[in-house]
Structure formats: structure tokens, C-alpha cells
Coordinates of C-alpha atoms in Angstrom, one line a residue:
Chain A
M1 CA -14.8 25.1 -12.3
T2 CA -18.0 23.0 -12.5
T3 CA -16.7 20.8 -15.3
A4 CA -13.3 20.5 -13.5
M5 CA -15.1 19.4 -10.4
D6 CA -16.6 16.6 -12.3
V7 CA -13.2 15.4 -13.4
V8 CA -12.0 15.8 -9.8
Q9 CA -14.8 13.6 -8.5
L10 CA -14.4 11.0 -11.2
S11 CA -10.6 11.0 -10.7
R12 CA -11.0 10.7 -7.0
L13 CA -13.5 7.8 -7.5
Q14 CA -11.1 6.1 -9.9
F15 CA -8.1 6.4 -7.6
G16 CA -10.2 5.5 -4.5
L17 CA -11.6 2.4 -6.3
T18 CA -8.2 1.2 -7.5
A19 CA -6.5 1.9 -4.2
M20 CA -9.2 0.0 -2.2
Y21 CA -9.1 -2.8 -4.7
H22 CA -5.3 -2.9 -4.5
F23 CA -5.6 -3.0 -0.7
L24 CA -7.6 -6.2 -0.9
F25 CA -4.3 -8.0 -1.7
V26 CA -1.7 -5.9 0.2
P27 CA -2.6 -6.8 3.7
L28 CA -2.7 -10.5 3.0
T29 CA 0.7 -10.3 1.3
L30 CA 2.1 -8.5 4.4
G31 CA 0.6 -10.9 6.9
L32 CA 1.2 -14.2 5.0
S33 CA 4.8 -13.4 4.2
I34 CA 5.6 -13.1 7.9
L35 CA 3.6 -16.3 8.7
L36 CA 5.5 -18.1 6.0
G37 CA 8.7 -17.0 7.7
I38 CA 7.5 -18.2 11.1
M39 CA 6.3 -21.6 9.7
E40 CA 9.5 -22.2 7.8
S41 CA 11.6 -21.2 10.8
V42 CA 9.9 -23.9 12.8
Y43 CA 10.6 -26.4 10.0
V44 CA 14.3 -25.6 9.9
M45 CA 14.5 -25.7 13.7
T46 CA 12.5 -29.0 14.2
G47 CA 13.1 -30.7 10.8
K48 CA 9.5 -31.8 10.8
E49 CA 8.1 -32.3 7.3
V50 CA 4.7 -31.1 8.2
W51 CA 5.9 -27.6 8.7
R52 CA 7.6 -27.7 5.2
Q53 CA 4.3 -28.8 3.7
A54 CA 2.4 -26.1 5.6
T55 CA 4.9 -23.4 4.4
K56 CA 4.5 -24.6 0.8
F57 CA 0.7 -24.7 0.9
W58 CA 0.3 -21.2 2.4
G59 CA 3.1 -20.1 0.0
V60 CA 0.9 -21.0 -3.0
L61 CA -1.9 -18.9 -1.7
F62 CA 0.6 -16.1 -1.0
G63 CA 1.8 -16.4 -4.6
I64 CA -1.6 -16.0 -6.1
N65 CA -2.3 -13.0 -3.9
F66 CA 1.1 -11.5 -4.6
A67 CA 0.7 -11.6 -8.3
M68 CA -2.7 -9.9 -8.2
G69 CA -1.4 -7.3 -5.8
V70 CA 1.4 -6.3 -8.1
A71 CA -1.0 -6.1 -11.1
T72 CA -3.4 -3.9 -9.3
G73 CA -0.8 -1.5 -7.8
I74 CA 0.8 -0.5 -11.1
T75 CA -2.3 1.4 -12.4
M76 CA -2.2 3.7 -9.4
E77 CA 1.2 5.0 -10.3
F78 CA 0.0 5.7 -13.8
Q79 CA -2.8 7.7 -12.4
F80 CA -0.5 10.1 -10.7
G81 CA 0.8 11.2 -14.1
M82 CA -2.4 10.9 -16.1
N83 CA -5.1 12.1 -13.7
W84 CA -3.1 14.1 -11.2
A85 CA -0.5 15.9 -13.4
Y86 CA -0.6 19.1 -11.4
Y87 CA -0.2 17.2 -8.2
S88 CA 2.8 15.3 -9.7
H89 CA 4.4 18.5 -10.8
Y90 CA 3.8 20.4 -7.6
V91 CA 5.0 17.7 -5.1
G92 CA 6.7 15.2 -7.5
D93 CA 10.2 16.0 -6.0
I94 CA 9.1 14.8 -2.6
F95 CA 6.4 12.2 -3.4
G96 CA 8.4 10.6 -6.3
A97 CA 11.5 9.8 -4.2
P98 CA 9.9 7.3 -1.8
L99 CA 7.9 5.7 -4.6
A100 CA 11.1 5.3 -6.7
I101 CA 13.0 3.8 -3.7
E102 CA 10.1 1.5 -3.0
G103 CA 10.3 0.2 -6.6
L104 CA 14.1 -0.1 -6.7
M105 CA 14.8 -1.3 -3.2
A106 CA 11.8 -3.0 -1.7
F107 CA 9.9 -4.3 -4.6
F108 CA 12.9 -5.6 -6.5
L109 CA 14.0 -7.4 -3.4
E110 CA 10.6 -8.9 -2.9
A111 CA 10.1 -9.8 -6.5
T112 CA 13.6 -11.4 -6.9
F113 CA 13.3 -13.6 -3.8
V114 CA 9.7 -14.6 -4.4
G115 CA 10.9 -16.6 -7.4
L116 CA 13.6 -18.3 -5.3
F117 CA 11.0 -19.0 -2.7
F118 CA 8.8 -21.0 -5.1
F119 CA 11.5 -22.7 -7.2
G120 CA 14.3 -23.0 -4.6
W121 CA 12.8 -25.6 -2.3
D122 CA 15.0 -28.4 -3.9
R123 CA 17.8 -26.3 -5.0
L124 CA 18.7 -24.4 -1.9
S125 CA 19.7 -25.6 1.6
K126 CA 17.1 -25.4 4.3
E127 CA 18.8 -22.5 5.9
T128 CA 19.3 -20.6 2.6
H129 CA 15.7 -21.1 1.7
L130 CA 14.6 -19.8 5.1
G131 CA 16.7 -16.7 4.5
V132 CA 15.0 -16.3 1.1
T133 CA 11.5 -16.5 2.7
W134 CA 12.4 -13.9 5.3
L135 CA 13.8 -11.6 2.6
V136 CA 10.5 -11.8 0.8
A137 CA 8.8 -10.9 4.1
I138 CA 11.2 -8.0 4.7
G139 CA 10.8 -6.8 1.1
S140 CA 7.0 -6.8 1.4
N141 CA 7.2 -4.8 4.6
L142 CA 9.8 -2.4 3.2
S143 CA 7.5 -1.8 0.2
A144 CA 4.7 -0.8 2.6
L145 CA 7.2 1.4 4.5
W146 CA 8.1 3.5 1.5
I147 CA 4.6 3.8 0.2
L148 CA 3.4 4.9 3.6
I149 CA 6.2 7.5 3.8
A150 CA 4.9 9.0 0.6
N151 CA 1.3 8.8 1.9
G152 CA 2.3 10.1 5.3
W153 CA 3.8 13.1 3.7
M154 CA 0.5 13.9 2.1
L155 CA -1.1 14.0 5.6
N156 CA 1.8 15.8 7.3
P157 CA 4.0 17.6 4.7
V158 CA 7.3 18.1 6.4
G159 CA 10.9 18.5 5.1
A160 CA 9.9 20.5 2.0
H161 CA 9.5 24.1 0.9
F162 CA 7.8 25.8 -2.0
N163 CA 10.1 27.3 -4.6
P164 CA 8.3 30.2 -6.3
D165 CA 10.8 30.1 -9.3
T166 CA 9.9 26.5 -10.3
M167 CA 6.4 26.6 -8.8
R168 CA 6.8 23.4 -7.0
M169 CA 7.6 21.9 -3.6
E170 CA 11.2 20.8 -3.1
V171 CA 12.9 18.6 -0.5
T172 CA 14.8 20.4 2.2
D173 CA 15.2 17.6 4.7
F174 CA 14.8 14.0 3.4
G175 CA 15.4 12.7 6.9
A176 CA 12.3 14.6 8.1
I177 CA 10.3 13.0 5.3
I178 CA 11.4 9.5 6.2
F179 CA 11.0 9.9 10.0
N180 CA 7.8 11.9 9.6
I181 CA 5.9 10.8 12.7
V182 CA 2.6 10.4 10.8
A183 CA 4.2 8.1 8.3
Q184 CA 6.0 6.0 10.8
E185 CA 2.8 5.5 12.9
K186 CA 0.8 4.8 9.8
F187 CA 3.4 2.2 8.8
V188 CA 3.3 0.2 12.0
H189 CA -0.5 0.5 12.2
T190 CA -1.0 -0.6 8.6
V191 CA 1.4 -3.5 8.7
S192 CA -0.1 -4.7 11.9
A193 CA -3.5 -4.6 10.2
G194 CA -1.9 -6.7 7.5
Y195 CA -0.6 -9.2 10.0
V196 CA -4.2 -9.5 11.4
T197 CA -5.5 -10.1 7.9
G198 CA -2.9 -12.8 7.2
A199 CA -3.5 -14.4 10.6
M200 CA -7.3 -14.4 10.1
F201 CA -6.9 -15.9 6.6
V202 CA -4.8 -18.8 7.9
A203 CA -7.1 -19.2 10.9
S204 CA -10.3 -19.2 8.8
V205 CA -9.0 -21.7 6.2
S206 CA -7.6 -23.9 8.9
A207 CA -10.9 -23.7 10.7
I208 CA -12.7 -24.9 7.5
Y209 CA -10.3 -27.9 7.2
L210 CA -10.8 -28.7 10.9
L211 CA -14.6 -28.6 10.5
L212 CA -14.4 -30.8 7.4
G213 CA -11.8 -33.1 9.1
K214 CA -9.3 -32.6 6.3
H215 CA -5.6 -31.9 6.5
I216 CA -5.8 -32.0 10.3
E217 CA -2.1 -32.0 11.0
I218 CA -1.3 -28.9 8.9
A219 CA -4.5 -27.1 9.9
R220 CA -4.0 -27.6 13.6
R221 CA -0.4 -26.3 13.5
S222 CA -1.3 -23.5 11.2
M223 CA -4.2 -22.5 13.5
T224 CA -1.8 -22.4 16.4
V225 CA 0.6 -20.1 14.6
A226 CA -2.2 -17.9 13.2
L227 CA -3.9 -17.4 16.6
S228 CA -0.8 -16.5 18.5
F229 CA 0.4 -14.2 15.7
G230 CA -3.1 -12.8 15.2
L231 CA -3.6 -12.0 18.9
A232 CA -0.2 -10.1 19.1
S233 CA -1.0 -8.2 15.9
A234 CA -4.6 -7.3 16.9
L235 CA -3.3 -5.9 20.2
S236 CA -0.6 -3.9 18.2
V237 CA -3.2 -2.5 15.8
V238 CA -5.3 -1.1 18.5
V239 CA -2.4 0.3 20.6
L240 CA -0.7 1.8 17.5
G241 CA -3.9 3.2 16.2
D242 CA -4.4 4.9 19.5
A243 CA -0.9 6.3 19.3
S244 CA -1.5 7.7 15.8
G245 CA -4.6 9.5 17.1
Y246 CA -2.7 10.9 20.0
T247 CA 0.1 12.4 18.0
A248 CA -2.3 13.9 15.5
T249 CA -0.8 17.1 14.1
E250 CA -2.6 20.4 13.7
N251 CA -3.3 19.4 10.2
Q252 CA -5.1 16.3 11.4
R253 CA -7.2 17.9 14.1
M254 CA -10.1 18.4 11.7
K255 CA -10.0 14.7 10.8
I256 CA -10.2 13.8 14.5
A257 CA -13.0 16.2 15.2
S258 CA -14.9 14.9 12.2
V259 CA -14.3 11.2 13.1
E260 CA -15.9 12.0 16.5
A261 CA -18.6 14.2 15.0
M262 CA -17.6 16.8 17.6
W263 CA -19.1 20.1 16.3
E264 CA -18.3 22.3 19.3
T265 CA -15.3 22.4 21.6
E266 CA -16.1 20.9 24.9
P267 CA -14.6 21.6 28.3
P268 CA -11.9 18.9 28.9
P269 CA -12.0 16.0 29.0
A270 CA -14.3 15.6 26.1
A271 CA -17.0 12.9 25.9
F272 CA -16.9 10.1 23.3
T273 CA -19.9 9.6 21.1
V274 CA -20.5 5.8 20.8
F275 CA -23.5 6.2 18.6
G276 CA -25.1 9.1 16.8
L277 CA -26.4 10.4 13.5
P278 CA -24.1 13.3 12.3
N279 CA -25.9 15.9 10.3
Q280 CA -23.5 18.0 8.2
A281 CA -26.2 20.5 7.3
T282 CA -27.3 21.4 10.8
H283 CA -23.8 20.8 12.4
R284 CA -25.3 18.5 15.0
T285 CA -25.1 14.9 15.9
D286 CA -28.6 13.6 16.5
D287 CA -29.5 10.8 18.9
A288 CA -26.0 10.8 20.3
L289 CA -25.1 8.3 22.9
R290 CA -22.0 9.7 24.8
I291 CA -19.6 8.5 27.4
P292 CA -18.0 11.3 29.4
W293 CA -14.2 11.8 29.4
V294 CA -13.3 9.0 27.1
L295 CA -12.5 11.1 24.0
G296 CA -10.3 13.5 25.9
L297 CA -8.4 10.6 27.5
I298 CA -8.0 8.8 24.2
T299 CA -7.0 11.8 22.1
T300 CA -4.9 13.8 24.5
H301 CA -4.0 11.3 27.2
S302 CA -4.9 13.9 29.7
L303 CA -7.8 15.3 31.7
D304 CA -7.2 19.0 31.1
E305 CA -6.3 19.3 27.5
K306 CA -8.9 20.6 25.0
V307 CA -10.0 18.7 21.9
P308 CA -11.0 21.4 19.4
G309 CA -14.4 21.0 17.8
I310 CA -15.2 21.4 14.1
T311 CA -16.6 24.9 14.5
E312 CA -13.5 26.2 16.3
L313 CA -11.3 24.6 13.6
V314 CA -13.3 26.2 10.8
Q315 CA -12.8 29.6 12.4
R316 CA -9.1 28.9 12.6
N317 CA -9.1 28.0 9.0
E318 CA -10.8 31.3 8.1
D319 CA -7.8 33.0 9.6
H320 CA -5.5 30.7 7.7
I321 CA -7.3 31.7 4.5
L322 CA -6.8 35.4 5.2
S323 CA -3.2 34.8 6.0
G324 CA -2.9 32.7 2.8
L325 CA -4.1 35.5 0.7
L326 CA -1.1 37.5 1.8
A327 CA 1.2 34.7 0.6
Y328 CA -0.9 34.5 -2.6
S329 CA -0.4 38.2 -3.3
A330 CA 3.3 37.9 -2.6
L331 CA 3.6 35.0 -5.0
E332 CA 1.8 37.0 -7.7
K333 CA 4.3 39.8 -7.3
L334 CA 7.2 37.5 -7.2
R335 CA 6.1 35.8 -10.4
A336 CA 6.0 39.2 -12.1
D337 CA 9.4 40.3 -10.6
R338 CA 11.6 37.6 -9.3
N339 CA 13.9 40.2 -7.6
D340 CA 11.2 41.6 -5.5
A341 CA 12.8 41.0 -2.0
N342 CA 9.7 42.3 -0.1
A343 CA 7.4 39.9 -1.9
R344 CA 9.8 37.0 -1.2
A345 CA 10.0 37.9 2.5
Q346 CA 6.2 38.1 2.6
L347 CA 5.8 34.8 0.8
D348 CA 8.2 33.1 3.2
Q349 CA 6.3 34.5 6.2
Y350 CA 2.8 33.4 5.1
M351 CA 3.7 30.5 2.7
S352 CA 2.4 27.8 5.1
D353 CA -1.1 29.1 4.6
I354 CA -1.2 29.6 0.8
G355 CA -3.0 26.3 0.3
F356 CA -5.9 27.7 2.4
A357 CA -6.2 30.8 0.1
L358 CA -6.2 28.5 -2.9
L359 CA -9.4 26.9 -1.6
L360 CA -11.2 30.0 -2.7
K361 CA -10.4 29.1 -6.4
Q362 CA -13.4 26.8 -6.4
F363 CA -15.6 29.9 -6.1
R364 CA -13.8 32.5 -8.2
P365 CA -10.5 33.0 -10.1
D366 CA -9.8 36.4 -8.6
I367 CA -9.6 35.2 -5.1
E368 CA -8.2 38.5 -3.9
N369 CA -11.7 39.8 -4.1
A370 CA -13.3 37.0 -2.3
T371 CA -16.3 38.0 -0.1
D372 CA -16.8 37.1 3.5
A373 CA -19.4 34.6 2.6
E374 CA -17.0 32.9 0.2
I375 CA -14.2 32.8 2.8
T376 CA -16.6 31.3 5.3
K377 CA -17.8 28.8 2.7
A378 CA -14.2 27.8 1.9
A379 CA -13.4 27.4 5.6
W380 CA -16.4 25.1 6.0
G381 CA -15.3 23.2 3.0
T382 CA -12.3 22.0 5.0
V383 CA -14.7 19.8 6.9
P384 CA -14.7 16.3 5.4
D385 CA -17.7 14.0 5.2
V386 CA -18.4 13.7 8.9
A387 CA -21.0 10.9 8.8
L388 CA -18.8 8.7 6.6
L389 CA -15.8 9.2 8.8
F390 CA -17.8 8.7 12.0
W391 CA -19.1 5.3 10.9
A392 CA -16.0 4.1 9.1
F393 CA -14.0 4.7 12.2
R394 CA -16.4 2.9 14.4
I395 CA -16.5 -0.1 12.1
M396 CA -12.7 -0.2 12.1
V397 CA -12.3 0.1 15.9
G398 CA -15.2 -2.2 16.7
L399 CA -13.7 -4.9 14.5
G400 CA -10.3 -4.3 16.0
F401 CA -11.6 -5.1 19.5
F402 CA -13.6 -8.0 18.1
F403 CA -10.3 -9.4 16.7
I404 CA -8.6 -9.2 20.1
L405 CA -11.5 -11.1 21.7
L406 CA -11.7 -13.7 19.0
F407 CA -8.0 -14.4 18.7
G408 CA -7.6 -14.2 22.5
F409 CA -10.4 -16.7 23.3
A410 CA -9.4 -19.0 20.5
F411 CA -5.7 -18.9 21.5
Y412 CA -6.6 -19.7 25.1
L413 CA -8.7 -22.7 23.9
I414 CA -6.0 -24.1 21.6
S415 CA -3.4 -23.6 24.3
I416 CA -5.4 -25.9 26.6
G417 CA -6.1 -28.3 23.7
C418 CA -9.9 -27.6 23.5
L419 CA -10.3 -25.6 20.3
L420 CA -11.2 -28.6 18.1
R421 CA -14.0 -29.5 20.4
V422 CA -15.6 -26.0 20.4
R423 CA -17.0 -26.3 16.9
W424 CA -19.1 -23.1 17.0
L425 CA -15.9 -21.1 17.5
L426 CA -14.4 -22.8 14.4
W427 CA -17.5 -21.6 12.5
V428 CA -17.0 -18.1 13.8
L429 CA -13.4 -18.2 12.7
A430 CA -14.4 -19.4 9.3
F431 CA -17.0 -16.7 8.8
A432 CA -14.7 -14.0 10.2
L433 CA -12.6 -14.3 7.0
P434 CA -13.7 -11.0 5.3
L435 CA -13.7 -8.9 8.5
P436 CA -10.1 -7.8 8.5
W437 CA -10.5 -6.5 4.9
I438 CA -13.6 -4.5 6.0
A439 CA -11.7 -3.1 8.9
A440 CA -8.7 -2.2 6.7
E441 CA -10.8 -0.5 4.0
S442 CA -12.7 1.4 6.7
G443 CA -9.3 2.6 8.0
W444 CA -8.3 3.9 4.6
I445 CA -11.6 5.7 4.3
V446 CA -10.9 7.4 7.6
A447 CA -7.4 8.3 6.5
E448 CA -8.1 9.5 3.0
V449 CA -11.6 10.8 3.0
G450 CA -10.5 12.5 6.3
R451 CA -7.8 14.3 4.3
Q452 CA -10.3 16.1 2.0
P453 CA -10.5 18.7 0.7
W454 CA -6.7 18.4 0.5
V455 CA -4.5 16.3 -1.8
V456 CA -1.6 17.4 0.4
E457 CA -2.9 18.5 3.8
G458 CA -2.9 22.3 4.1
V459 CA -0.8 22.7 0.9
L460 CA -2.7 21.8 -2.2
P461 CA -6.5 21.5 -2.6
T462 CA -7.6 18.4 -4.4
F463 CA -9.5 20.2 -7.1
L464 CA -6.3 22.1 -8.2
A465 CA -4.3 18.9 -8.4
V466 CA -6.2 17.2 -11.2
S467 CA -5.1 17.1 -14.8
G468 CA -6.8 19.1 -17.5
I469 CA -8.4 16.1 -19.1
S470 CA -11.9 15.5 -20.2
T471 CA -14.6 13.8 -18.3
S472 CA -15.1 11.2 -21.0
N473 CA -11.4 10.2 -20.8
V474 CA -11.7 9.5 -17.1
L475 CA -15.1 7.7 -17.5
V476 CA -13.6 5.4 -20.2
T477 CA -10.6 4.4 -18.0
L478 CA -12.8 4.2 -14.9
F479 CA -15.2 1.7 -16.5
G480 CA -12.2 -0.1 -18.0
F481 CA -10.6 -0.5 -14.6
I482 CA -13.9 -1.7 -13.1
G483 CA -14.3 -4.3 -15.8
F484 CA -10.7 -5.4 -15.7
Y485 CA -10.4 -5.5 -12.0
T486 CA -13.7 -7.4 -11.6
A487 CA -12.3 -10.0 -14.0
L488 CA -9.0 -10.2 -12.0
L489 CA -10.9 -10.5 -8.7
L490 CA -12.9 -13.4 -10.1
V491 CA -9.7 -15.1 -11.3
D492 CA -8.1 -14.5 -7.9
I493 CA -11.1 -16.0 -6.0
F494 CA -11.3 -18.9 -8.4
L495 CA -7.6 -19.7 -8.0
M496 CA -7.7 -19.3 -4.2
I497 CA -10.7 -21.6 -3.8
K498 CA -9.2 -24.1 -6.1
A499 CA -5.9 -24.1 -4.2
I500 CA -7.8 -24.4 -0.8
R501 CA -10.0 -27.2 -2.1
L502 CA -7.0 -29.2 -3.3
G503 CA -5.3 -28.6 0.0
P504 CA -1.7 -29.1 1.1
G505 CA 0.4 -31.5 -1.0
H506 CA -1.5 -31.1 -4.2
N507 CA -0.8 -27.8 -5.7
V508 CA 2.8 -27.3 -4.6
P509 CA 5.6 -28.0 -7.0
Q510 CA 6.7 -31.5 -6.5
P511 CA 10.5 -32.1 -6.0
R512 CA 12.1 -32.8 -9.4
A513 CA 13.8 -36.1 -9.8
R514 CA 17.5 -35.5 -10.3
E515 CA 18.2 -35.8 -13.9
L516 CA 21.9 -36.5 -13.6
P517 CA 23.3 -38.8 -11.1
A518 CA 26.4 -37.7 -9.3
A519 CA 29.6 -38.7 -10.9
S520 CA 31.3 -41.5 -9.1
G521 CA 34.7 -41.2 -7.7
A522 CA 35.9 -44.0 -9.9
E523 CA 35.3 -41.9 -12.9
Chain B
M1 CA 57.9 -41.1 -16.1
R2 CA 57.7 -38.9 -19.1
I3 CA 54.5 -38.0 -20.8
E4 CA 54.7 -37.9 -24.5
A5 CA 51.1 -36.9 -25.3
V6 CA 47.7 -36.1 -24.0
K7 CA 44.8 -37.8 -25.7
L8 CA 41.4 -36.1 -25.4
Q9 CA 38.4 -38.2 -26.4
I10 CA 34.8 -36.9 -26.4
C11 CA 32.2 -39.5 -26.6
H12 CA 28.5 -39.0 -27.1
V13 CA 26.3 -41.2 -25.0
D14 CA 22.5 -41.6 -24.9
A15 CA 20.4 -38.6 -23.9
G16 CA 19.5 -38.9 -20.2
S17 CA 22.9 -40.5 -19.3
A18 CA 25.2 -38.7 -17.0
S19 CA 28.0 -36.6 -18.4
A20 CA 31.3 -37.7 -17.0
L21 CA 35.0 -36.8 -17.1
S22 CA 37.6 -39.5 -16.6
C23 CA 41.3 -39.4 -16.7
A24 CA 43.8 -42.3 -17.1
I25 CA 47.5 -42.6 -17.4
D26 CA 48.8 -45.0 -20.0
R27 CA 52.3 -45.8 -18.7
K28 CA 53.1 -48.1 -21.6
H29 CA 52.5 -45.5 -24.3
E30 CA 53.4 -42.6 -22.1
L31 CA 50.0 -41.0 -22.7
I32 CA 47.3 -39.3 -20.6
H33 CA 43.8 -40.2 -21.7
I34 CA 41.1 -37.7 -21.0
N35 CA 37.7 -39.1 -21.8
F36 CA 34.7 -36.8 -21.7
L37 CA 31.3 -38.5 -22.0
L38 CA 28.7 -36.0 -23.2
P39 CA 25.0 -36.9 -23.3
R40 CA 23.5 -36.6 -26.8
C41 CA 21.2 -33.6 -27.0
N42 CA 17.8 -33.6 -28.7
R43 CA 18.6 -30.2 -30.3
K44 CA 21.6 -29.2 -32.3
S45 CA 22.1 -26.1 -30.2
G46 CA 22.7 -28.3 -27.1
M47 CA 20.1 -26.3 -25.1
S48 CA 17.1 -28.1 -23.8
R49 CA 13.8 -26.7 -25.0
H50 CA 11.4 -25.6 -22.3
P51 CA 8.0 -27.2 -22.7
L52 CA 6.3 -23.9 -22.3
L53 CA 8.5 -22.0 -24.7
P54 CA 5.8 -21.3 -27.3
E55 CA 3.3 -20.1 -24.7
V56 CA 5.9 -17.9 -23.0
T57 CA 6.9 -16.4 -26.4
I58 CA 3.3 -15.7 -27.3
A59 CA 2.6 -14.1 -23.9
L60 CA 5.7 -11.9 -24.1
A61 CA 4.8 -10.9 -27.7
V62 CA 1.3 -10.0 -26.7
K63 CA 2.5 -8.0 -23.7
L64 CA 5.0 -6.2 -25.9
I65 CA 2.3 -5.3 -28.5
V66 CA 0.0 -4.1 -25.7
I67 CA 2.7 -1.9 -24.2
L68 CA 3.7 -0.5 -27.5
A69 CA 0.1 0.2 -28.5
A70 CA -0.5 1.9 -25.1
A71 CA 2.7 4.0 -25.6
L72 CA 1.6 5.1 -29.1
F73 CA -2.1 5.6 -28.6
V74 CA -2.6 6.3 -24.9
F75 CA 0.6 7.7 -23.5
S76 CA 2.0 9.4 -26.6
P77 CA 3.7 12.8 -26.0
K78 CA 0.7 14.5 -27.6
Q79 CA -1.7 13.0 -25.1
R80 CA 0.6 13.3 -22.1
P81 CA -0.3 16.2 -19.8
R82 CA 2.6 18.6 -19.9
I83 CA 3.0 20.7 -16.8
D84 CA 5.7 23.2 -16.2
A85 CA 6.2 26.3 -14.0
A86 CA 4.1 28.5 -16.4
S87 CA 1.2 26.1 -16.5
M88 CA 1.4 25.6 -12.7
Q89 CA 1.3 29.4 -12.3
E90 CA -1.7 29.5 -14.6
R91 CA -3.4 26.8 -12.5
L92 CA -2.6 28.3 -9.1
I93 CA -2.7 32.1 -9.6
G94 CA -4.1 32.5 -13.0
T95 CA -3.3 35.5 -15.2
S96 CA -4.6 38.0 -12.7
T97 CA -2.1 40.7 -11.7
E98 CA -4.4 42.5 -9.3
L99 CA -3.2 43.1 -5.8
P100 CA -5.2 41.4 -3.1
Q101 CA -7.9 43.4 -1.3
P102 CA -9.0 41.1 1.5
T103 CA -12.4 42.2 2.7
R104 CA -11.6 41.1 6.2
S105 CA -8.8 41.9 8.7
V106 CA -5.7 39.8 8.3
L107 CA -4.0 38.2 11.2
P108 CA -0.7 39.8 12.2

């Protein structure tokens, strides 16, 4: 398994890098599309040309970002087939459906109307064009919904069962997959984070214009929209993020314990560790600064409910492994004789734990003979990288609260007409530009590193999901992606800076003079 | 009034002029004149040539070549991982047929 683990690590690195890179573009698309809809709505309602110019300007930046986002997303879908073939076979029936719907419904909607958005300014009525803009925004958000339904299922696999005849998971309740609580909460949390990113982008670029004294009219109006939208979105992100922690399922408890570096179960309500140095080897958090009660209140919304610690969860997982071995033996019997009713009944009874037994495969092929030490080691292997999760979560949450303060204060100042005089705050807004991306990527690290060692939580270990390909194959494509994506990023940054430098009114398609005069009535 | 004939006339005008359709009744000759003014086109096909046509054609051709090359050399059936129930069984439970003998007590 050692060589396979290398392929696993490289494939994880490849998917992680491409996903993180792709998510540089996604949140801005989500946020800017809604902001475009808001600005154009104001234009249609007021008829003021400045709002049309603002929509067109931010639309160009949206377009650059949208194109890059599409290009970087496609490679991830290929990786499912090439690098994660066993995963694709095992859960393709469930995972493939939301991805297909995303492509056919949401992305086609978005891609069709984005063309009309750019080239329809002088061909469509104001109201129709506004409808087009909102359809682009709805398409973007629906794309996110279906992708997050697929991703949410990996974290909380509901509405499916294992078919021992086909050796794959099959859908039993598509409604349960769509309305999966983890997916729905992840969706609203993620799109809100996208709205914060879009708002910060508009606010930062507007702040730069205001500091330079350029494009004042558009920058001032854009700033107002961005700050109000950003404040509402930042509040939503924090509230919805809290909700997703509160409704964490059994499968996600290990993630929460790891995020909090909570090694032992404490009497309720548990204390929150603000700062500390988690040590995975000693199972301790050194130099911890703790606030009593806070973790219990946040996680359980109660004073008397326990938050299980890592050690307790590991012990529970040892029991899951033992139970899973029963399912494993039943599956073996059933594959040998498909009419073995006892084996089928036993499999049905213990199937939910078979993934835990499969964790032993990393130590030996004949897992039925696993030793106590191997079972304990496999159970401790269900603990993700605690230090990474601990800090990624604190960066994300810290930035989330910073956004509320920043947007709130700036919105108050612009409401009373003072923002333009407080230049230091404009500088802060300008330099805050990369922060939403840092927060969003940290959030994905929490979500996906926190899912390890599972590719589908509790169902399929990551190391069993990878294709039987060579390390060199993965290395070649990995370096290929890094080179290609770096080039794309440079092009994206160059185009963005160029468009921002030119400013509104320069890089938008000018209205075409009518080539044919209208036929006169006399004719 | 009786109409004896309809006279259709198509006239080409300078490129850039408006196309127009006019209709007149000639009572004297009991005719209906239909005149259709059609702007002269630069190309015989009558379709305007897009200024970026060569670039678009080259870009599409290059993309097509890249996709075909990828299909042949990267994603050919030979190189595609082929997973079915048997290979999934091999991956998950291997070829072992031994019954499990857990060394620890199993939960009820």
C-alpha cells in the first residue's frame, strides 16, 4: 500500500490545488453577479446613466473572472474519472447526478445568458436586459447549489444504499440527497461568503478610485451598494456558519472536535480555545488560552449537552471498526454466494460501519486478522490534521468578524456622508481586497481536510478511492496543472488590472451605430 | 378596378444603403408595382464576413486538434481506468475468502 499512498497523496494534492485555485474565481462570480443585478435594477428603476455605466464596468470584470472560473473548473471533473476511478464507480450514481444537473441546468443557463448580458445592451429593452442579468446571477447560484449538494453528500451520505451485487452505492431517495441538511447549510454559507468576496472586491476597487480621485460618481455609488450588501452578507456568513456547526451530524463530530483541538470530553458546557498549539503526537494542546462555556454554547446551543472530545470519538470509532468487520465478512460471503440470506441480513445490519473496517486495509489486506494495535491505529487515523484545522478555522472566523466590523463601520460612515473624508478607512478597504479569499480558502481547508481520512464520510476511505495509476502519471499532470494555472492566473490578474486602470467607460463595448435606418412610412 | 398584373422589381443599391420595400398601384396600366431595394453585398454569398473570422477559425481548429489529441493519447480506452463490480470487489475485499476472526469483542 506504500506506493498507493504516494498516489493518494499526490492525487489529493492535485485535486486540492485545482479546487483551491478554482475557488479563487467562484466566490467573485457569485458575489459580482448579484451586485450586477442590484446595480442594473437601480438603473432600470431610476433611469440614471451612471448606474448603467457602473453595471457595464463591473460586468467586464465579472466576465474576465467568469471565463477563468469555467476553465479551471473543468479539470476537476476529469480528475474524478482519471485519479479517482474507484470513487467514481463506488458513488458515481449519487455523486454524478447533481454534477450532471449542474452542467445541464445551472451552467447552461448561466453560460447562455452571460452572452446576452454582454452583447444585449443595445439589442434588448432595459427590462429584458435586467432579466438577463438576474438569470446570470440565478444560474451562478444554482451552479453552486448543485455542486454543494454533491459535496454535502460526501460529508453526510444520505439517501443511498450499498448494492452488494453491483459493488456500488445507489440512490434510494433523491429528495434526501437534495435536501441534505449539510448540503443546504453549506450552500447558504458558501454563497454568502461569495457575496462578501464580491462586495469586498467592489468596495476595494471603488476605494482605490476614491483615493485617486478618479471615476468618483461610479465609485461612490458602487461603494454604497457594496458596503450595504457586504454588511448583510458578512452577518449571514457568520450566522449560517454557526448553524452548520450546530447541526453537525455524527459523522462531523470528529471534525468539530479537531477544529477545537478538544482531545478529551469535558463536562458541559465546554470551554473554547482561543489560542493554543495542538500537538497531534501527545494529544494535547499546549499553551492553550480558553474561555469557559463558549464552545458548548456555540456547538450545542445549550448548557448541559456534551461535546465529545477526540479520544472519546476515537474509542467510538474502534467499535465502528469491529462492527464494520461483521459487514465485511457478510459482504465476502455474499460475493461468494449471492443467495446467502443470512449474509445479506448481516450486511444490512452492519453496512453503515463497513467503511470503518476498510480503514484497516492500509495496514494489511486480510483485515479479518487485524490486531488490536492495528484497530486502535486505524481508529486514531480517523483524526484529521488537528493543528491545520484549528488554525484554518480561526483565520476564517477571525476574518468573518473583521468583515462585519469593517463593512459595518464603513457603511455607517457612508450613510452619514463621511466616508470620503476618512481616507485611512479607504486604505483599509483597498488593502482588505485579498482577505475574503483567504477566509474562503481557509473554510474549504476546514471542510475538506476535516473530512479525512474519508472521501465519503464513514463510507469510503480516501486511499481506497484512488485509481490504479502510476505516481509519474500524477506528477506529470500535477506539474502541468501548476504551470498552466499559474499562466492563467497571471493572465487573469493582468486583464483585471488593465480593466481597472482603464476604468468605467473605456473597456465596455460601445453602442454600435445602427447600420440600417428605419424604413420610412412613405416607402 | 381590375388588376391585370403584378410587377416585381428588385434593384441593387449601394452597400450601406437601407433595404426597402415599396408598393405602388398603377391605375392607368392596371398594375401593382412592387419594388425591392436590396443593398449590394461585398460577397457573393450575401453574408457579411466577420472581421475575426480567420482568428476564430484558427482558434476552433487548434482546440479541436488539442481535444482529438487528448482523446487519442491521454483518454484513449486503453489508458482509461476501467472499474466494474469485479475490480471494485478486488479493491475492497481482495481475493481473500477467509472468515473474519476479530481479536476483540464485537458490539451487539
